PDB file of C-alpha atoms and ligand atoms in Angstrom:
ATOM      1  CA  UNK M 336     -69.170  25.126-218.581  1.00 92.00           C
ATOM      2  CA  UNK M 337     -67.933  21.581-219.093  1.00 96.00           C
ATOM      3  CA  UNK M 338     -69.627  18.747-216.732  1.00 97.00           C
ATOM      4  CA  UNK M 339     -67.793  15.301-216.290  1.00 98.00           C
ATOM      5  CA  UNK M 340     -70.282  12.217-215.841  1.00 98.00           C
ATOM      6  CA  UNK M 341     -69.256   8.825-215.073  1.00 98.00           C
ATOM      7  CA  UNK M 342     -70.377   5.442-214.410  1.00 98.00           C
ATOM      8  CA  UNK M 343     -69.520   1.851-214.456  1.00 98.00           C
ATOM      9  CA  UNK M 344     -71.141   1.607-217.874  1.00 98.00           C
ATOM     10  CA  UNK M 345     -74.290   2.656-219.566  1.00 98.00           C
ATOM     11  CA  UNK M 346     -76.330   3.285-216.699  1.00 98.00           C
ATOM     12  CA  UNK M 347     -74.985   6.471-216.163  1.00 98.00           C
ATOM     13  CA  UNK M 348     -76.310   7.610-219.183  1.00 98.00           C
ATOM     14  CA  UNK M 349     -79.687   7.993-217.611  1.00 97.00           C
ATOM     15  CA  UNK M 350     -78.049  10.567-215.396  1.00 98.00           C
ATOM     16  CA  UNK M 351     -76.539  12.402-218.600  1.00 98.00           C
ATOM     17  CA  UNK M 352     -79.991  12.383-220.200  1.00 96.00           C
ATOM     18  CA  UNK M 353     -81.483  14.007-217.043  1.00 95.00           C
ATOM     19  CA  UNK M 354     -78.849  16.478-217.079  1.00 96.00           C
ATOM     20  CA  UNK M 355     -78.985  17.424-220.429  1.00 94.00           C
ATOM     21  CA  UNK M 356     -82.585  18.256-220.033  1.00 92.00           C
ATOM     22  CA  UNK M 357     -82.277  20.394-217.020  1.00 93.00           C
ATOM     23  CA  UNK M 358     -78.764  21.758-218.204  1.00 94.00           C
ATOM     24  CA  UNK M 359     -78.895  21.793-221.860  1.00 93.00           C
ATOM     25  CA  UNK M 360     -76.633  24.593-222.427  1.00 92.00           C
ATOM     26  CA  UNK M 361     -73.430  22.788-220.592  1.00 95.00           C
ATOM     27  CA  UNK M 362     -70.938  20.589-222.504  1.00 96.00           C
ATOM     28  CA  UNK M 363     -70.414  17.196-221.301  1.00 98.00           C
ATOM     29  CA  UNK M 364     -67.762  14.444-220.928  1.00 98.00           C
ATOM     30  CA  UNK M 365     -69.307  10.988-220.445  1.00 98.00           C
ATOM     31  CA  UNK M 366     -67.039   8.216-218.869  1.00 98.00           C
ATOM     32  CA  UNK M 367     -68.107   4.840-219.294  1.00 98.00           C
ATOM     33  CA  UNK M 368     -65.796   2.279-217.361  1.00 98.00           C
ATOM     34  CA  UNK M 369     -66.613  -0.591-219.790  1.00 98.00           C
ATOM     35  CA  UNK M 370     -63.293  -2.517-218.966  1.00 98.00           C
ATOM     36  CA  UNK M 371     -64.137  -2.830-215.271  1.00 98.00           C
ATOM     37  CA  UNK M 372     -67.906  -3.167-215.550  1.00 98.00           C
ATOM     38  CA  UNK M 373     -69.639  -4.534-213.388  1.00 98.00           C
ATOM     39  CA  UNK M 374     -68.649  -2.400-210.360  1.00 98.00           C
ATOM     40  CA  UNK M 375     -71.356  -3.906-208.377  1.00 98.00           C
ATOM     41  CA  UNK M 376     -69.402  -7.224-207.675  1.00 97.00           C
ATOM     42  CA  UNK M 377     -66.215  -5.865-207.397  1.00 97.00           C
ATOM     43  CA  UNK M 378     -63.968  -5.380-204.091  1.00 96.00           C
ATOM     44  CA  UNK M 379     -63.923  -1.992-202.606  1.00 95.00           C
ATOM     45  CA  UNK M 380     -60.147  -1.603-202.843  1.00 96.00           C
ATOM     46  CA  UNK M 381     -60.389  -2.126-206.402  1.00 97.00           C
ATOM     47  CA  UNK M 382     -63.173   0.246-206.978  1.00 98.00           C
ATOM     48  CA  UNK M 383     -61.525   3.259-205.159  1.00 97.00           C
ATOM     49  CA  UNK M 384     -58.505   2.821-207.632  1.00 97.00           C
ATOM     50  CA  UNK M 385     -60.630   2.988-210.520  1.00 98.00           C
ATOM     51  CA  UNK M 386     -62.736   6.031-209.249  1.00 98.00           C
ATOM     52  CA  UNK M 387     -59.539   7.875-208.381  1.00 97.00           C
ATOM     53  CA  UNK M 388     -58.491   7.212-211.839  1.00 98.00           C
ATOM     54  CA  UNK M 389     -61.357   8.577-213.582  1.00 98.00           C
ATOM     55  CA  UNK M 390     -61.756  11.677-211.342  1.00 98.00           C
ATOM     56  CA  UNK M 391     -58.154  12.544-212.508  1.00 98.00           C
ATOM     57  CA  UNK M 392     -59.020  11.754-216.384  1.00 98.00           C
ATOM     58  CA  UNK M 393     -62.046  14.178-215.696  1.00 98.00           C
ATOM     59  CA  UNK M 394     -59.792  16.988-214.096  1.00 98.00           C
ATOM     60  CA  UNK M 395     -57.404  16.509-216.894  1.00 98.00           C
ATOM     61  CA  UNK M 396     -60.111  17.377-219.721  1.00 98.00           C
ATOM     62  CA  UNK M 397     -60.700  20.569-217.495  1.00 97.00           C
ATOM     63  CA  UNK M 398     -64.455  19.805-216.435  1.00 98.00           C
ATOM     64  CA  UNK M 399     -65.927  22.559-214.025  1.00 96.00           C
ATOM     65  CA  UNK M 400     -67.587  19.935-211.675  1.00 97.00           C
ATOM     66  CA  UNK M 401     -68.153  15.740-211.669  1.00 98.00           C
ATOM     67  CA  UNK M 402     -71.093  13.630-211.148  1.00 98.00           C
ATOM     68  CA  UNK M 403     -70.665  10.206-210.113  1.00 98.00           C
ATOM     69  CA  UNK M 404     -73.495   8.647-212.030  1.00 98.00           C
ATOM     70  CA  UNK M 405     -73.129   5.601-210.029  1.00 98.00           C
ATOM     71  CA  UNK M 406     -74.547   4.541-206.784  1.00 98.00           C
ATOM     72  CA  UNK M 407     -71.887   1.880-206.457  1.00 98.00           C
ATOM     73  CA  UNK M 408     -69.041   4.220-206.912  1.00 98.00           C
ATOM     74  CA  UNK M 409     -70.598   6.976-204.663  1.00 97.00           C
ATOM     75  CA  UNK M 410     -70.681   4.580-201.926  1.00 95.00           C
ATOM     76  CA  UNK M 411     -67.022   4.249-202.123  1.00 95.00           C
ATOM     77  CA  UNK M 412     -65.984   7.673-201.847  1.00 94.00           C
ATOM     78  CA  UNK M 413     -67.122   9.764-199.016  1.00 89.00           C
ATOM     79  CA  UNK M 414     -68.030  13.529-198.858  1.00 89.00           C
ATOM     80  CA  UNK M 415     -64.551  14.320-196.891  1.00 92.00           C
ATOM     81  CA  UNK M 416     -62.814  12.850-199.634  1.00 94.00           C
ATOM     82  CA  UNK M 417     -64.385  14.057-202.532  1.00 95.00           C
ATOM     83  CA  UNK M 418     -63.945  17.778-200.956  1.00 94.00           C
ATOM     84  CA  UNK M 419     -60.070  17.284-201.580  1.00 96.00           C
ATOM     85  CA  UNK M 420     -60.530  17.512-205.099  1.00 97.00           C
ATOM     86  CA  UNK M 421     -60.334  21.228-206.601  1.00 96.00           C
ATOM     87  CA  UNK M 422     -63.762  21.043-208.304  1.00 97.00           C
ATOM     88  CA  UNK M 423     -67.251  19.660-206.847  1.00 97.00           C
ATOM     89  CA  UNK M 424     -68.005  16.313-207.159  1.00 98.00           C
ATOM     90  CA  UNK M 425     -71.746  15.207-206.671  1.00 98.00           C
ATOM     91  CA  UNK M 426     -72.567  11.741-205.762  1.00 97.00           C
ATOM     92  CA  UNK M 427     -75.977   9.851-205.890  1.00 97.00           C
ATOM     93  CA  UNK M 428     -77.549   7.292-203.478  1.00 96.00           C
ATOM     94  CA  UNK M 429     -80.615   5.080-203.545  1.00 97.00           C
ATOM     95  CA  UNK M 430     -83.723   7.358-203.216  1.00 97.00           C
ATOM     96  CA  UNK M 431     -84.750   5.753-199.746  1.00 98.00           C
ATOM     97  CA  UNK M 432     -85.638   9.071-198.121  1.00 97.00           C
ATOM     98  CA  UNK M 433     -87.464  10.318-200.823  1.00 96.00           C
ATOM     99  CA  UNK M 434     -89.588   7.113-201.028  1.00 98.00           C
ATOM    100  CA  UNK M 435     -90.315   6.905-197.417  1.00 97.00           C
ATOM    101  CA  UNK M 436     -91.265  10.818-197.466  1.00 97.00           C
ATOM    102  CA  UNK M 437     -93.452  10.484-200.264  1.00 97.00           C
ATOM    103  CA  UNK M 438     -95.243   7.008-199.874  1.00 97.00           C
ATOM    104  CA  UNK M 439     -94.938   5.433-196.601  1.00 92.00           C
ATOM    105  CA  UNK M 440     -98.449   6.804-195.694  1.00 93.00           C
ATOM    106  CA  UNK M 441     -99.760   4.450-198.512  1.00 95.00           C
ATOM    107  CA  UNK M 442     -98.870   1.554-196.165  1.00 93.00           C
ATOM    108  CA  UNK M 443     -97.228  -0.461-198.903  1.00 97.00           C
ATOM    109  CA  UNK M 444     -93.652  -1.681-198.644  1.00 98.00           C
ATOM    110  CA  UNK M 445     -90.899  -0.301-200.391  1.00 98.00           C
ATOM    111  CA  UNK M 446     -88.584  -2.366-202.438  1.00 98.00           C
ATOM    112  CA  UNK M 447     -84.641  -0.855-202.828  1.00 98.00           C
ATOM    113  CA  UNK M 448     -83.093  -2.532-205.692  1.00 98.00           C
ATOM    114  CA  UNK M 449     -79.228  -2.014-206.162  1.00 98.00           C
ATOM    115  CA  UNK M 450     -75.757  -3.632-206.593  1.00 98.00           C
ATOM    116  CA  UNK M 451     -74.580  -6.358-204.099  1.00 98.00           C
ATOM    117  CA  UNK M 452     -71.613  -3.753-203.202  1.00 98.00           C
ATOM    118  CA  UNK M 453     -74.528  -1.142-202.750  1.00 98.00           C
ATOM    119  CA  UNK M 454     -76.819  -3.621-200.828  1.00 98.00           C
ATOM    120  CA  UNK M 455     -74.368  -4.885-198.650  1.00 97.00           C
ATOM    121  CA  UNK M 456     -72.726  -1.468-198.044  1.00 96.00           C
ATOM    122  CA  UNK M 457     -72.585   0.256-194.924  1.00 95.00           C
ATOM    123  CA  UNK M 458     -73.591   3.479-196.522  1.00 95.00           C
ATOM    124  CA  UNK M 459     -77.217   2.096-197.591  1.00 97.00           C
ATOM    125  CA  UNK M 460     -77.480   0.173-193.908  1.00 97.00           C
ATOM    126  CA  UNK M 461     -77.070   3.640-192.196  1.00 96.00           C
ATOM    127  CA  UNK M 462     -79.276   5.565-194.557  1.00 97.00           C
ATOM    128  CA  UNK M 463     -81.889   3.200-194.109  1.00 98.00           C
ATOM    129  CA  UNK M 464     -81.568   2.956-190.211  1.00 97.00           C
ATOM    130  CA  UNK M 465     -81.917   7.005-190.400  1.00 97.00           C
ATOM    131  CA  UNK M 466     -85.013   7.189-192.479  1.00 97.00           C
ATOM    132  CA  UNK M 467     -86.935   4.107-192.376  1.00 97.00           C
ATOM    133  CA  UNK M 468     -88.364   4.041-188.713  1.00 94.00           C
ATOM    134  CA  UNK M 469     -90.948   1.860-189.292  1.00 95.00           C
ATOM    135  CA  UNK M 470     -89.278  -0.530-190.984  1.00 96.00           C
ATOM    136  CA  UNK M 471     -91.081  -0.121-194.405  1.00 97.00           C
ATOM    137  CA  UNK M 472     -88.010  -1.197-196.781  1.00 98.00           C
ATOM    138  CA  UNK M 473     -86.726  -4.405-198.150  1.00 98.00           C
ATOM    139  CA  UNK M 474     -83.255  -4.418-199.763  1.00 98.00           C
ATOM    140  CA  UNK M 475     -82.595  -6.733-202.855  1.00 98.00           C
ATOM    141  CA  UNK M 476     -79.404  -6.942-205.074  1.00 98.00           C
ATOM    142  CA  UNK M 477     -79.886  -7.671-208.503  1.00 98.00           C
ATOM    143  CA  UNK M 478     -76.777  -7.657-210.496  1.00 98.00           C
ATOM    144  CA  UNK M 479     -78.162  -9.594-213.404  1.00 98.00           C
ATOM    145  CA  UNK M 480     -79.820  -6.486-214.371  1.00 98.00           C
ATOM    146  CA  UNK M 481     -76.340  -4.616-214.971  1.00 98.00           C
ATOM    147  CA  UNK M 482     -75.472  -7.522-217.493  1.00 98.00           C
ATOM    148  CA  UNK M 483     -78.752  -7.207-219.393  1.00 98.00           C
ATOM    149  CA  UNK M 484     -78.150  -3.323-219.829  1.00 98.00           C
ATOM    150  CA  UNK M 485     -74.324  -3.721-220.707  1.00 98.00           C
ATOM    151  CA  UNK M 486     -75.602  -6.056-223.755  1.00 97.00           C
ATOM    152  CA  UNK M 487     -78.263  -3.443-224.753  1.00 96.00           C
ATOM    153  CA  UNK M 488     -81.115  -5.832-223.820  1.00 97.00           C
ATOM    154  CA  UNK M 489     -83.687  -4.045-222.375  1.00 96.00           C
ATOM    155  CA  UNK M 490     -86.917  -5.877-222.693  1.00 94.00           C
ATOM    156  CA  UNK M 491     -86.515  -9.646-223.311  1.00 96.00           C
ATOM    157  CA  UNK M 492     -88.349 -12.219-221.805  1.00 97.00           C
ATOM    158  CA  UNK M 493     -84.977 -13.214-220.250  1.00 98.00           C
ATOM    159  CA  UNK M 494     -85.136 -10.049-217.874  1.00 98.00           C
ATOM    160  CA  UNK M 495     -88.687 -11.051-216.582  1.00 98.00           C
ATOM    161  CA  UNK M 496     -87.692 -14.678-215.877  1.00 98.00           C
ATOM    162  CA  UNK M 497     -84.411 -13.342-214.241  1.00 98.00           C
ATOM    163  CA  UNK M 498     -86.459 -10.885-211.753  1.00 98.00           C
ATOM    164  CA  UNK M 499     -89.278 -13.319-211.178  1.00 98.00           C
ATOM    165  CA  UNK M 500     -86.631 -15.594-209.851  1.00 98.00           C
ATOM    166  CA  UNK M 501     -84.650 -12.908-208.063  1.00 98.00           C
ATOM    167  CA  UNK M 502     -87.908 -11.698-206.163  1.00 98.00           C
ATOM    168  CA  UNK M 503     -89.275 -15.093-205.727  1.00 97.00           C
ATOM    169  CA  UNK M 504     -89.431 -14.630-201.989  1.00 97.00           C
ATOM    170  CA  UNK M 505     -91.321 -11.565-201.918  1.00 97.00           C
ATOM    171  CA  UNK M 506     -94.826 -11.179-201.934  1.00 98.00           C
ATOM    172  CA  UNK M 507     -95.238  -8.463-204.668  1.00 98.00           C
ATOM    173  CA  UNK M 508     -98.692  -7.565-203.765  1.00 98.00           C
ATOM    174  CA  UNK M 509     -97.511  -5.928-200.620  1.00 98.00           C
ATOM    175  CA  UNK M 510     -95.176  -3.284-202.264  1.00 98.00           C
ATOM    176  CA  UNK M 511     -96.227   0.200-203.372  1.00 98.00           C
ATOM    177  CA  UNK M 512     -92.668   1.831-204.306  1.00 98.00           C
ATOM    178  CA  UNK M 513     -89.559   0.322-206.278  1.00 98.00           C
ATOM    179  CA  UNK M 514     -86.495   2.648-205.677  1.00 98.00           C
ATOM    180  CA  UNK M 515     -84.027   2.001-208.594  1.00 98.00           C
ATOM    181  CA  UNK M 516     -81.116   2.272-206.514  1.00 98.00           C
ATOM    182  CA  UNK M 517     -78.601   1.473-209.545  1.00 98.00           C
ATOM    183  CA  UNK M 518     -78.268   3.910-212.444  1.00 98.00           C
ATOM    184  CA  UNK M 519     -78.457   0.878-214.865  1.00 98.00           C
ATOM    185  CA  UNK M 520     -81.818  -0.117-213.544  1.00 98.00           C
ATOM    186  CA  UNK M 521     -83.377   2.826-215.015  1.00 97.00           C
ATOM    187  CA  UNK M 522     -84.043   0.784-218.237  1.00 96.00           C
ATOM    188  CA  UNK M 523     -85.840  -1.402-216.652  1.00 97.00           C
ATOM    189  CA  UNK M 524     -89.175   0.207-215.278  1.00 95.00           C
ATOM    190  CA  UNK M 525     -91.559  -1.569-217.859  1.00 95.00           C
ATOM    191  CA  UNK M 526     -89.917  -4.925-217.087  1.00 96.00           C
ATOM    192  CA  UNK M 527     -90.417  -4.099-213.293  1.00 97.00           C
ATOM    193  CA  UNK M 528     -93.926  -2.961-213.746  1.00 96.00           C
ATOM    194  CA  UNK M 529     -94.772  -6.258-215.235  1.00 97.00           C
ATOM    195  CA  UNK M 530     -94.074  -8.345-212.195  1.00 97.00           C
ATOM    196  CA  UNK M 531     -96.659  -6.419-210.287  1.00 97.00           C
ATOM    197  CA  UNK M 532    -100.470  -6.346-210.401  1.00 96.00           C
ATOM    198  CA  UNK M 533    -100.524  -3.149-209.000  1.00 95.00           C
ATOM    199  CA  UNK M 534     -99.344   0.161-210.378  1.00 95.00           C
ATOM    200  CA  UNK M 535     -96.070   1.006-208.256  1.00 97.00           C
ATOM    201  CA  UNK M 536     -94.132   4.065-207.767  1.00 97.00           C
ATOM    202  CA  UNK M 537     -90.434   4.298-209.283  1.00 97.00           C
ATOM    203  CA  UNK M 538     -88.006   6.456-207.770  1.00 97.00           C
ATOM    204  CA  UNK M 539     -84.392   7.050-208.696  1.00 96.00           C
ATOM    205  CA  UNK M 540     -81.841   9.636-207.531  1.00 94.00           C
ATOM    206  CA  UNK M 541     -81.217  11.232-211.061  1.00 96.00           C
ATOM    207  CA  UNK M 542     -83.225  14.520-210.919  1.00 94.00           C
ATOM    208  CA  UNK M 543     -82.021  14.833-207.152  1.00 95.00           C
ATOM    209  CA  UNK M 544     -78.357  14.564-208.296  1.00 97.00           C
ATOM    210  CA  UNK M 545     -78.561  16.936-211.026  1.00 96.00           C
ATOM    211  CA  UNK M 546     -80.377  19.754-208.660  1.00 95.00           C
ATOM    212  CA  UNK M 547     -77.574  19.324-206.275  1.00 96.00           C
ATOM    213  CA  UNK M 548     -75.165  19.769-209.095  1.00 97.00           C
ATOM    214  CA  UNK M 549     -76.959  23.034-209.881  1.00 95.00           C
ATOM    215  CA  UNK M 550     -76.609  23.999-206.704  1.00 94.00           C
ATOM    216  CA  UNK M 551     -72.791  23.564-206.444  1.00 94.00           C
ATOM    217  CA  UNK M 552     -71.957  24.580-210.223  1.00 91.00           C
ATOM    218  CA  UNK M 553     -69.747  27.401-210.553  1.00 79.00           C
ATOM    219  CA  UNK M 554     -71.772  30.234-211.840  1.00 73.00           C
ATOM    220  CA  UNK M 555     -70.729  30.219-215.692  1.00 64.00           C
ATOM    221  CA  UNK M 556     -73.226  29.038-218.069  1.00 65.00           C
ATOM    222  CA  UNK M 557     -72.965  30.258-221.507  1.00 67.00           C
ATOM    223  CA  UNK M 558     -75.969  31.228-223.217  1.00 67.00           C
ATOM    224  CA  UNK M 559     -76.006  28.792-226.002  1.00 69.00           C
ATOM    225  CA  UNK M 560     -78.850  26.529-226.906  1.00 75.00           C
ATOM    226  CA  UNK M 561     -77.539  23.011-226.700  1.00 85.00           C
ATOM    227  CA  UNK M 562     -73.976  21.772-225.572  1.00 91.00           C
ATOM    228  CA  UNK M 563     -71.758  18.756-226.888  1.00 96.00           C
ATOM    229  CA  UNK M 564     -71.047  15.433-225.359  1.00 97.00           C
ATOM    230  CA  UNK M 565     -67.701  13.953-225.578  1.00 98.00           C
ATOM    231  CA  UNK M 566     -67.974   9.991-225.003  1.00 98.00           C
ATOM    232  CA  UNK M 567     -65.096   7.964-223.648  1.00 98.00           C
ATOM    233  CA  UNK M 568     -65.021   3.912-222.680  1.00 98.00           C
ATOM    234  CA  UNK M 569     -62.124   3.675-220.050  1.00 98.00           C
ATOM    235  CA  UNK M 570     -60.380   6.499-221.304  1.00 95.00           C
ATOM    236  CA  UNK M 571     -60.493   5.656-224.916  1.00 97.00           C
ATOM    237  CA  UNK M 572     -62.551   7.687-227.507  1.00 96.00           C
ATOM    238  CA  UNK M 573     -65.635   5.261-228.990  1.00 97.00           C
ATOM    239  CA  UNK M 574     -65.578   3.704-232.497  1.00 97.00           C
ATOM    240  CA  UNK M 575     -68.233   4.001-234.542  1.00 97.00           C
ATOM    241  CA  UNK M 576     -70.193   1.082-233.532  1.00 97.00           C
ATOM    242  CA  UNK M 577     -69.797   1.825-229.864  1.00 97.00           C
ATOM    243  CA  UNK M 578     -70.931   5.302-230.572  1.00 97.00           C
ATOM    244  CA  UNK M 579     -74.124   4.203-232.277  1.00 97.00           C
ATOM    245  CA  UNK M 580     -74.715   1.568-229.455  1.00 97.00           C
ATOM    246  CA  UNK M 581     -74.570   4.710-226.805  1.00 98.00           C
ATOM    247  CA  UNK M 582     -77.064   6.571-229.035  1.00 96.00           C
ATOM    248  CA  UNK M 583     -79.440   3.517-229.234  1.00 96.00           C
ATOM    249  CA  UNK M 584     -79.247   3.210-225.148  1.00 96.00           C
ATOM    250  CA  UNK M 585     -80.053   6.933-225.295  1.00 95.00           C
ATOM    251  CA  UNK M 586     -83.058   6.299-227.402  1.00 94.00           C
ATOM    252  CA  UNK M 587     -84.118   3.594-225.170  1.00 93.00           C
ATOM    253  CA  UNK M 588     -84.124   6.169-222.320  1.00 94.00           C
ATOM    254  CA  UNK M 589     -86.214   8.686-224.165  1.00 90.00           C
ATOM    255  CA  UNK M 590     -88.911   5.867-224.372  1.00 87.00           C
ATOM    256  CA  UNK M 591     -88.766   4.545-220.645  1.00 84.00           C
ATOM    257  CA  UNK M 592     -87.168   7.280-218.651  1.00 77.00           C
ATOM    258  CA  UNK M 593     -89.264  10.758-218.327  1.00 73.00           C
ATOM    259  CA  UNK M 594     -88.356  13.508-215.794  1.00 68.00           C
ATOM    260  CA  UNK M 595     -91.161  15.693-214.628  1.00 58.00           C
TER     261      UNK M 595
HETATM  262  N1  DGL R 103     -74.413   1.743-212.374  1.00 70.38           N
HETATM  263  C1  DGL R 103     -73.969   1.507-211.213  1.00 70.38           C
HETATM  264  C2  DGL R 103     -74.863   1.993-210.054  1.00 70.38           C
HETATM  265  O1  DGL R 103     -75.582   2.836-210.071  1.00 70.38           O
HETATM  266  C3  DGL R 103     -73.613  -0.124-210.977  1.00 70.38           C
HETATM  267  C4  DGL R 103     -73.452  -0.743-211.970  1.00 70.38           C
HETATM  268  C5  DGL R 103     -72.258  -1.837-211.900  1.00 70.38           C
HETATM  269  O2  DGL R 103     -71.391  -1.505-212.426  1.00 70.38           O
HETATM  270  O3  DGL R 103     -72.529  -2.918-211.093  1.00 70.38           O
HETATM  271  O4  DGL R 103     -74.687   1.590-208.841  1.00 70.38           O
END
């Protein structure tokens, strides 16, 4: 069983990390579109072109299923389009429904953070209209965090300064939940928490996405202990330096990102 996982960059490693925990015996192909990151600040037509190319790349690699480990990319390709491909393609969206279902009874607001493309897109607006009847959510774009993650900076003071500035219009004492609606943001839970005096819940779509993958996977998981991962940056194999950078990101996820 071979599973393709792709993102604009290093955020999707958090989805790969989760997939490896829940489906350890699969082999993975991870594709980071480093030539075109950040997706969250590009035009939809351009993004659609990149995504189609990556899906074809994965199909050529003979994967059995594809995970779009990127909320921004998912919002560019709807379910009916995904169904045109010969293999299952699973996407992800900000976990707004889960946040409302689990925590709206706490009477605290829900902050949904994502990229500008996701925040201004119709897909997220539609989702919020559908699930947030009591108007508990606020949406905020935090493109700067994608840049920090891509530089391998997960905890500098600059991140806190950036977040404080980006969130200065919000009274953070009113919030009980933060939805991490961009896979790059999973690196920054500790930085986010520092902004709040109260403990907040963090929600992302990773586990839900992998559970969905398990539902659609063809039934051919081999009985081996641990699968392999091949990494590509925009179609190219990684240099040694890039490979060790990816490993550094994965170890960071071991520290800040746990699955239940
Ligand atoms: N990681 C991506 C997401 O989940 C997008 C980051 C970017 O390239 O802007 O939305």
